Amino acid sequence: MTVFSNIKSAGEVFWFGNTLILIKTSSRAGQDGLCVIEHWMPYGDSPPMHVHRNEDELFFILEGEVRFIVDGQEKVGRVGDSLLAPKGLPHSYCVESRDGARMLTVTRGADFENMLRLSSRPAQRFELPTRSAPTPDVIDALVATCAANSIDIVGTPLQPKTF
């Protein structure tokens, strides 16, 4: 598996932390605010445990294996699986496959998309950015940007279980 296989559509491409994201459908495109984002993520990637106040978040696994925790319940997602993290419930995920993972996230509303746009930088290449640990300033900025977009950080990132 390669995390860059099956690239089929254009869109806005950003580096968010250690991931590459492609905004396939912006919440601005239609009247219902539907947003579809494709993510390429390295092994071990995990956002902090968080809660979306206004948006459900649907994940669809395209490549790899991703372990999710939603409201304390753990589930492993593999190719073709989908998982819903309802608004108001704490959740996170961790990429468990050594070659990374690729997935879609679907939301209805602009909070998640706005947070990504404000916390990302334009990708210089269609590949993962150079991996780095977030500094305390980067973490503080992410927490503030999330809060301003109705996303509350409520815990730390998950650690991979495999290998």
JSON list of C-alpha atoms in Angstrom, two decimals:
[
{"chain": "A", "resi": 1, "resn": "MET", "atom": "CA", "xyz": [0.00, 0.00, 0.00]},
{"chain": "A", "resi": 2, "resn": "THR", "atom": "CA", "xyz": [1.11, 3.52, -0.65]},
{"chain": "A", "resi": 3, "resn": "VAL", "atom": "CA", "xyz": [-0.60, 6.42, 1.06]},
{"chain": "A", "resi": 4, "resn": "PHE", "atom": "CA", "xyz": [-0.66, 8.37, -2.21]},
{"chain": "A", "resi": 5, "resn": "SER", "atom": "CA", "xyz": [-2.37, 5.81, -4.41]},
{"chain": "A", "resi": 6, "resn": "ASN", "atom": "CA", "xyz": [-5.65, 6.47, -6.19]},
{"chain": "A", "resi": 7, "resn": "ILE", "atom": "CA", "xyz": [-5.44, 10.26, -6.32]},
{"chain": "A", "resi": 8, "resn": "LYS", "atom": "CA", "xyz": [-8.35, 11.11, -8.59]},
{"chain": "A", "resi": 9, "resn": "SER", "atom": "CA", "xyz": [-9.54, 14.64, -8.01]},
{"chain": "A", "resi": 10, "resn": "ALA", "atom": "CA", "xyz": [-8.32, 18.15, -7.60]},
{"chain": "A", "resi": 11, "resn": "GLY", "atom": "CA", "xyz": [-8.99, 20.35, -4.64]},
{"chain": "A", "resi": 12, "resn": "GLU", "atom": "CA", "xyz": [-7.20, 22.50, -2.11]},
{"chain": "A", "resi": 13, "resn": "VAL", "atom": "CA", "xyz": [-4.19, 20.70, -0.62]},
{"chain": "A", "resi": 14, "resn": "PHE", "atom": "CA", "xyz": [-2.73, 21.48, 2.81]},
{"chain": "A", "resi": 15, "resn": "TRP", "atom": "CA", "xyz": [-0.32, 20.14, 5.37]},
{"chain": "A", "resi": 16, "resn": "PHE", "atom": "CA", "xyz": [-2.02, 19.79, 8.75]},
{"chain": "A", "resi": 17, "resn": "GLY", "atom": "CA", "xyz": [0.51, 18.71, 11.36]},
{"chain": "A", "resi": 18, "resn": "ASN", "atom": "CA", "xyz": [2.14, 15.59, 9.92]},
{"chain": "A", "resi": 19, "resn": "THR", "atom": "CA", "xyz": [-0.69, 14.87, 7.46]},
{"chain": "A", "resi": 20, "resn": "LEU", "atom": "CA", "xyz": [-1.66, 15.84, 3.95]},
{"chain": "A", "resi": 21, "resn": "ILE", "atom": "CA", "xyz": [-5.27, 16.90, 3.43]},
{"chain": "A", "resi": 22, "resn": "LEU", "atom": "CA", "xyz": [-7.27, 17.52, 0.29]},
{"chain": "A", "resi": 23, "resn": "ILE", "atom": "CA", "xyz": [-10.50, 19.49, 0.60]},
{"chain": "A", "resi": 24, "resn": "LYS", "atom": "CA", "xyz": [-12.55, 17.62, -1.99]},
{"chain": "A", "resi": 25, "resn": "THR", "atom": "CA", "xyz": [-15.84, 19.41, -1.28]},
{"chain": "A", "resi": 26, "resn": "SER", "atom": "CA", "xyz": [-15.87, 22.63, 0.73]},
{"chain": "A", "resi": 27, "resn": "SER", "atom": "CA", "xyz": [-18.74, 23.38, 3.09]},
{"chain": "A", "resi": 28, "resn": "ARG", "atom": "CA", "xyz": [-19.07, 26.58, 1.06]},
{"chain": "A", "resi": 29, "resn": "ALA", "atom": "CA", "xyz": [-19.98, 24.69, -2.14]},
{"chain": "A", "resi": 30, "resn": "GLY", "atom": "CA", "xyz": [-23.60, 23.81, -1.31]},
{"chain": "A", "resi": 31, "resn": "GLN", "atom": "CA", "xyz": [-26.45, 25.04, 0.79]},
{"chain": "A", "resi": 32, "resn": "ASP", "atom": "CA", "xyz": [-26.28, 22.25, 3.40]},
{"chain": "A", "resi": 33, "resn": "GLY", "atom": "CA", "xyz": [-22.62, 22.84, 4.33]},
{"chain": "A", "resi": 34, "resn": "LEU", "atom": "CA", "xyz": [-21.51, 19.32, 3.42]},
{"chain": "A", "resi": 35, "resn": "CYS", "atom": "CA", "xyz": [-17.72, 18.99, 3.60]},
{"chain": "A", "resi": 36, "resn": "VAL", "atom": "CA", "xyz": [-15.57, 16.08, 2.36]},
{"chain": "A", "resi": 37, "resn": "ILE", "atom": "CA", "xyz": [-11.86, 15.98, 3.17]},
{"chain": "A", "resi": 38, "resn": "GLU", "atom": "CA", "xyz": [-9.36, 13.31, 2.18]},
{"chain": "A", "resi": 39, "resn": "HIS", "atom": "CA", "xyz": [-6.51, 12.65, 4.63]},
{"chain": "A", "resi": 40, "resn": "TRP", "atom": "CA", "xyz": [-3.15, 10.92, 4.11]},
{"chain": "A", "resi": 41, "resn": "MET", "atom": "CA", "xyz": [-1.66, 10.09, 7.49]},
{"chain": "A", "resi": 42, "resn": "PRO", "atom": "CA", "xyz": [1.58, 8.45, 8.63]},
{"chain": "A", "resi": 43, "resn": "TYR", "atom": "CA", "xyz": [1.84, 5.56, 11.07]},
{"chain": "A", "resi": 44, "resn": "GLY", "atom": "CA", "xyz": [1.07, 6.68, 14.63]},
{"chain": "A", "resi": 45, "resn": "ASP", "atom": "CA", "xyz": [-0.73, 9.88, 13.62]},
{"chain": "A", "resi": 46, "resn": "SER", "atom": "CA", "xyz": [-3.39, 10.86, 16.14]},
{"chain": "A", "resi": 47, "resn": "PRO", "atom": "CA", "xyz": [-5.21, 14.07, 16.92]},
{"chain": "A", "resi": 48, "resn": "PRO", "atom": "CA", "xyz": [-5.80, 14.91, 20.58]},
{"chain": "A", "resi": 49, "resn": "MET", "atom": "CA", "xyz": [-9.01, 13.56, 22.08]},
{"chain": "A", "resi": 50, "resn": "HIS", "atom": "CA", "xyz": [-11.63, 16.17, 21.17]},
{"chain": "A", "resi": 51, "resn": "VAL", "atom": "CA", "xyz": [-15.33, 16.99, 20.98]},
{"chain": "A", "resi": 52, "resn": "HIS", "atom": "CA", "xyz": [-17.15, 18.70, 18.12]},
{"chain": "A", "resi": 53, "resn": "ARG", "atom": "CA", "xyz": [-19.97, 20.80, 19.58]},
{"chain": "A", "resi": 54, "resn": "ASN", "atom": "CA", "xyz": [-21.88, 21.31, 16.32]},
{"chain": "A", "resi": 55, "resn": "GLU", "atom": "CA", "xyz": [-20.90, 18.62, 13.80]},
{"chain": "A", "resi": 56, "resn": "ASP", "atom": "CA", "xyz": [-21.04, 14.86, 13.55]},
{"chain": "A", "resi": 57, "resn": "GLU", "atom": "CA", "xyz": [-17.86, 13.50, 11.97]},
{"chain": "A", "resi": 58, "resn": "LEU", "atom": "CA", "xyz": [-18.05, 10.51, 9.63]},
{"chain": "A", "resi": 59, "resn": "PHE", "atom": "CA", "xyz": [-14.84, 8.63, 8.80]},
{"chain": "A", "resi": 60, "resn": "PHE", "atom": "CA", "xyz": [-14.49, 6.30, 5.81]},
{"chain": "A", "resi": 61, "resn": "ILE", "atom": "CA", "xyz": [-11.30, 4.21, 5.56]},
{"chain": "A", "resi": 62, "resn": "LEU", "atom": "CA", "xyz": [-9.79, 4.07, 2.06]},
{"chain": "A", "resi": 63, "resn": "GLU", "atom": "CA", "xyz": [-6.41, 2.51, 2.91]},
{"chain": "A", "resi": 64, "resn": "GLY", "atom": "CA", "xyz": [-4.74, 1.17, 6.03]},
{"chain": "A", "resi": 65, "resn": "GLU", "atom": "CA", "xyz": [-5.93, 0.46, 9.53]},
{"chain": "A", "resi": 66, "resn": "VAL", "atom": "CA", "xyz": [-7.09, 3.10, 11.99]},
{"chain": "A", "resi": 67, "resn": "ARG", "atom": "CA", "xyz": [-8.05, 2.56, 15.63]},
{"chain": "A", "resi": 68, "resn": "PHE", "atom": "CA", "xyz": [-10.83, 4.83, 16.89]},
{"chain": "A", "resi": 69, "resn": "ILE", "atom": "CA", "xyz": [-12.04, 5.64, 20.37]},
{"chain": "A", "resi": 70, "resn": "VAL", "atom": "CA", "xyz": [-15.47, 7.28, 20.52]},
{"chain": "A", "resi": 71, "resn": "ASP", "atom": "CA", "xyz": [-17.00, 7.98, 23.93]},
{"chain": "A", "resi": 72, "resn": "GLY", "atom": "CA", "xyz": [-14.68, 5.40, 25.50]},
{"chain": "A", "resi": 73, "resn": "GLN", "atom": "CA", "xyz": [-15.53, 2.65, 22.99]},
{"chain": "A", "resi": 74, "resn": "GLU", "atom": "CA", "xyz": [-12.71, 1.30, 20.81]},
{"chain": "A", "resi": 75, "resn": "LYS", "atom": "CA", "xyz": [-13.10, 0.08, 17.22]},
{"chain": "A", "resi": 76, "resn": "VAL", "atom": "CA", "xyz": [-10.55, -0.72, 14.52]},
{"chain": "A", "resi": 77, "resn": "GLY", "atom": "CA", "xyz": [-11.42, 0.51, 11.04]},
{"chain": "A", "resi": 78, "resn": "ARG", "atom": "CA", "xyz": [-10.10, -1.16, 7.91]},
{"chain": "A", "resi": 79, "resn": "VAL", "atom": "CA", "xyz": [-10.56, -0.54, 4.18]},
{"chain": "A", "resi": 80, "resn": "GLY", "atom": "CA", "xyz": [-14.24, 0.01, 3.41]},
{"chain": "A", "resi": 81, "resn": "ASP", "atom": "CA", "xyz": [-15.27, 0.60, 7.03]},
{"chain": "A", "resi": 82, "resn": "SER", "atom": "CA", "xyz": [-17.01, 3.74, 8.19]},
{"chain": "A", "resi": 83, "resn": "LEU", "atom": "CA", "xyz": [-17.35, 5.10, 11.69]},
{"chain": "A", "resi": 84, "resn": "LEU", "atom": "CA", "xyz": [-19.46, 7.93, 13.06]},
{"chain": "A", "resi": 85, "resn": "ALA", "atom": "CA", "xyz": [-18.28, 10.21, 15.87]},
{"chain": "A", "resi": 86, "resn": "PRO", "atom": "CA", "xyz": [-21.49, 12.03, 16.88]},
{"chain": "A", "resi": 87, "resn": "LYS", "atom": "CA", "xyz": [-21.21, 15.64, 17.97]},
{"chain": "A", "resi": 88, "resn": "GLY", "atom": "CA", "xyz": [-20.84, 16.04, 21.70]},
{"chain": "A", "resi": 89, "resn": "LEU", "atom": "CA", "xyz": [-18.89, 12.78, 22.20]},
{"chain": "A", "resi": 90, "resn": "PRO", "atom": "CA", "xyz": [-15.13, 12.72, 22.83]},
{"chain": "A", "resi": 91, "resn": "HIS", "atom": "CA", "xyz": [-13.20, 10.91, 20.12]},
{"chain": "A", "resi": 92, "resn": "SER", "atom": "CA", "xyz": [-9.82, 10.38, 18.53]},
{"chain": "A", "resi": 93, "resn": "TYR", "atom": "CA", "xyz": [-8.07, 7.90, 16.27]},
{"chain": "A", "resi": 94, "resn": "CYS", "atom": "CA", "xyz": [-4.60, 6.50, 15.73]},
{"chain": "A", "resi": 95, "resn": "VAL", "atom": "CA", "xyz": [-3.12, 5.18, 12.48]},
{"chain": "A", "resi": 96, "resn": "GLU", "atom": "CA", "xyz": [-2.07, 1.60, 13.23]},
{"chain": "A", "resi": 97, "resn": "SER", "atom": "CA", "xyz": [-0.82, 0.46, 9.80]},
{"chain": "A", "resi": 98, "resn": "ARG", "atom": "CA", "xyz": [2.92, 0.80, 9.30]},
{"chain": "A", "resi": 99, "resn": "ASP", "atom": "CA", "xyz": [2.50, 2.26, 5.78]},
{"chain": "A", "resi": 100, "resn": "GLY", "atom": "CA", "xyz": [0.08, 4.92, 6.98]},
{"chain": "A", "resi": 101, "resn": "ALA", "atom": "CA", "xyz": [-3.58, 5.33, 6.14]},
{"chain": "A", "resi": 102, "resn": "ARG", "atom": "CA", "xyz": [-5.92, 7.28, 3.93]},
{"chain": "A", "resi": 103, "resn": "MET", "atom": "CA", "xyz": [-9.47, 8.21, 4.83]},
{"chain": "A", "resi": 104, "resn": "LEU", "atom": "CA", "xyz": [-12.30, 10.57, 4.12]},
{"chain": "A", "resi": 105, "resn": "THR", "atom": "CA", "xyz": [-13.96, 12.70, 6.75]},
{"chain": "A", "resi": 106, "resn": "VAL", "atom": "CA", "xyz": [-17.42, 14.06, 6.10]},
{"chain": "A", "resi": 107, "resn": "THR", "atom": "CA", "xyz": [-19.05, 16.80, 8.16]},
{"chain": "A", "resi": 108, "resn": "ARG", "atom": "CA", "xyz": [-22.03, 19.08, 7.73]},
{"chain": "A", "resi": 109, "resn": "GLY", "atom": "CA", "xyz": [-21.03, 22.59, 8.66]},
{"chain": "A", "resi": 110, "resn": "ALA", "atom": "CA", "xyz": [-17.93, 24.74, 8.46]},
{"chain": "A", "resi": 111, "resn": "ASP", "atom": "CA", "xyz": [-16.36, 24.32, 11.92]},
{"chain": "A", "resi": 112, "resn": "PHE", "atom": "CA", "xyz": [-14.01, 21.43, 11.14]},
{"chain": "A", "resi": 113, "resn": "GLU", "atom": "CA", "xyz": [-13.07, 22.79, 7.70]},
{"chain": "A", "resi": 114, "resn": "ASN", "atom": "CA", "xyz": [-12.42, 26.29, 9.10]},
{"chain": "A", "resi": 115, "resn": "MET", "atom": "CA", "xyz": [-10.23, 24.87, 11.86]},
{"chain": "A", "resi": 116, "resn": "LEU", "atom": "CA", "xyz": [-8.20, 22.91, 9.30]},
{"chain": "A", "resi": 117, "resn": "ARG", "atom": "CA", "xyz": [-7.79, 25.93, 7.04]},
{"chain": "A", "resi": 118, "resn": "LEU", "atom": "CA", "xyz": [-6.61, 28.11, 9.94]},
{"chain": "A", "resi": 119, "resn": "SER", "atom": "CA", "xyz": [-4.27, 25.47, 11.41]},
{"chain": "A", "resi": 120, "resn": "SER", "atom": "CA", "xyz": [-2.73, 24.23, 8.14]},
{"chain": "A", "resi": 121, "resn": "ARG", "atom": "CA", "xyz": [-0.30, 25.53, 5.59]},
{"chain": "A", "resi": 122, "resn": "PRO", "atom": "CA", "xyz": [-0.47, 25.12, 1.80]},
{"chain": "A", "resi": 123, "resn": "ALA", "atom": "CA", "xyz": [1.25, 21.89, 0.76]},
{"chain": "A", "resi": 124, "resn": "GLN", "atom": "CA", "xyz": [4.38, 22.51, -1.28]},
{"chain": "A", "resi": 125, "resn": "ARG", "atom": "CA", "xyz": [4.28, 18.98, -2.74]},
{"chain": "A", "resi": 126, "resn": "PHE", "atom": "CA", "xyz": [1.66, 16.24, -2.93]},
{"chain": "A", "resi": 127, "resn": "GLU", "atom": "CA", "xyz": [3.32, 14.19, -0.19]},
{"chain": "A", "resi": 128, "resn": "LEU", "atom": "CA", "xyz": [3.43, 14.04, 3.57]},
{"chain": "A", "resi": 129, "resn": "PRO", "atom": "CA", "xyz": [5.28, 16.93, 5.20]},
{"chain": "A", "resi": 130, "resn": "THR", "atom": "CA", "xyz": [8.53, 16.36, 7.04]},
{"chain": "A", "resi": 131, "resn": "ARG", "atom": "CA", "xyz": [7.50, 14.75, 10.32]},
{"chain": "A", "resi": 132, "resn": "SER", "atom": "CA", "xyz": [7.93, 16.87, 13.43]},
{"chain": "A", "resi": 133, "resn": "ALA", "atom": "CA", "xyz": [6.60, 16.99, 16.98]},
{"chain": "A", "resi": 134, "resn": "PRO", "atom": "CA", "xyz": [4.36, 19.97, 17.74]},
{"chain": "A", "resi": 135, "resn": "THR", "atom": "CA", "xyz": [5.92, 22.68, 19.88]},
{"chain": "A", "resi": 136, "resn": "PRO", "atom": "CA", "xyz": [4.06, 24.09, 22.92]},
{"chain": "A", "resi": 137, "resn": "ASP", "atom": "CA", "xyz": [3.24, 27.21, 20.86]},
{"chain": "A", "resi": 138, "resn": "VAL", "atom": "CA", "xyz": [1.76, 25.09, 18.05]},
{"chain": "A", "resi": 139, "resn": "ILE", "atom": "CA", "xyz": [-0.31, 23.11, 20.57]},
{"chain": "A", "resi": 140, "resn": "ASP", "atom": "CA", "xyz": [-1.59, 26.33, 22.20]},
{"chain": "A", "resi": 141, "resn": "ALA", "atom": "CA", "xyz": [-2.51, 27.77, 18.80]},
{"chain": "A", "resi": 142, "resn": "LEU", "atom": "CA", "xyz": [-4.34, 24.57, 17.82]},
{"chain": "A", "resi": 143, "resn": "VAL", "atom": "CA", "xyz": [-6.31, 24.51, 21.09]},
{"chain": "A", "resi": 144, "resn": "ALA", "atom": "CA", "xyz": [-7.33, 28.15, 20.58]},
{"chain": "A", "resi": 145, "resn": "THR", "atom": "CA", "xyz": [-8.26, 27.65, 16.92]},
{"chain": "A", "resi": 146, "resn": "CYS", "atom": "CA", "xyz": [-10.27, 24.56, 17.77]},
{"chain": "A", "resi": 147, "resn": "ALA", "atom": "CA", "xyz": [-12.14, 26.39, 20.55]},
{"chain": "A", "resi": 148, "resn": "ALA", "atom": "CA", "xyz": [-12.93, 29.28, 18.19]},
{"chain": "A", "resi": 149, "resn": "ASN", "atom": "CA", "xyz": [-14.45, 26.70, 15.81]},
{"chain": "A", "resi": 150, "resn": "SER", "atom": "CA", "xyz": [-16.59, 24.82, 18.37]},
{"chain": "A", "resi": 151, "resn": "ILE", "atom": "CA", "xyz": [-14.11, 21.96, 18.86]},
{"chain": "A", "resi": 152, "resn": "ASP", "atom": "CA", "xyz": [-12.90, 21.29, 22.40]},
{"chain": "A", "resi": 153, "resn": "ILE", "atom": "CA", "xyz": [-9.61, 19.50, 23.09]},
{"chain": "A", "resi": 154, "resn": "VAL", "atom": "CA", "xyz": [-10.33, 17.17, 26.03]},
{"chain": "A", "resi": 155, "resn": "GLY", "atom": "CA", "xyz": [-7.32, 14.85, 26.08]},
{"chain": "A", "resi": 156, "resn": "THR", "atom": "CA", "xyz": [-4.07, 13.78, 24.50]},
{"chain": "A", "resi": 157, "resn": "PRO", "atom": "CA", "xyz": [-3.40, 11.96, 21.23]},
{"chain": "A", "resi": 158, "resn": "LEU", "atom": "CA", "xyz": [-3.56, 8.16, 21.24]},
{"chain": "A", "resi": 159, "resn": "GLN", "atom": "CA", "xyz": [-0.47, 5.98, 20.95]},
{"chain": "A", "resi": 160, "resn": "PRO", "atom": "CA", "xyz": [-0.27, 3.16, 18.39]},
{"chain": "A", "resi": 161, "resn": "LYS", "atom": "CA", "xyz": [-0.78, -0.38, 19.70]},
{"chain": "A", "resi": 162, "resn": "THR", "atom": "CA", "xyz": [0.81, -2.32, 16.85]},
{"chain": "A", "resi": 163, "resn": "PHE", "atom": "CA", "xyz": [4.45, -3.09, 16.14]}
]
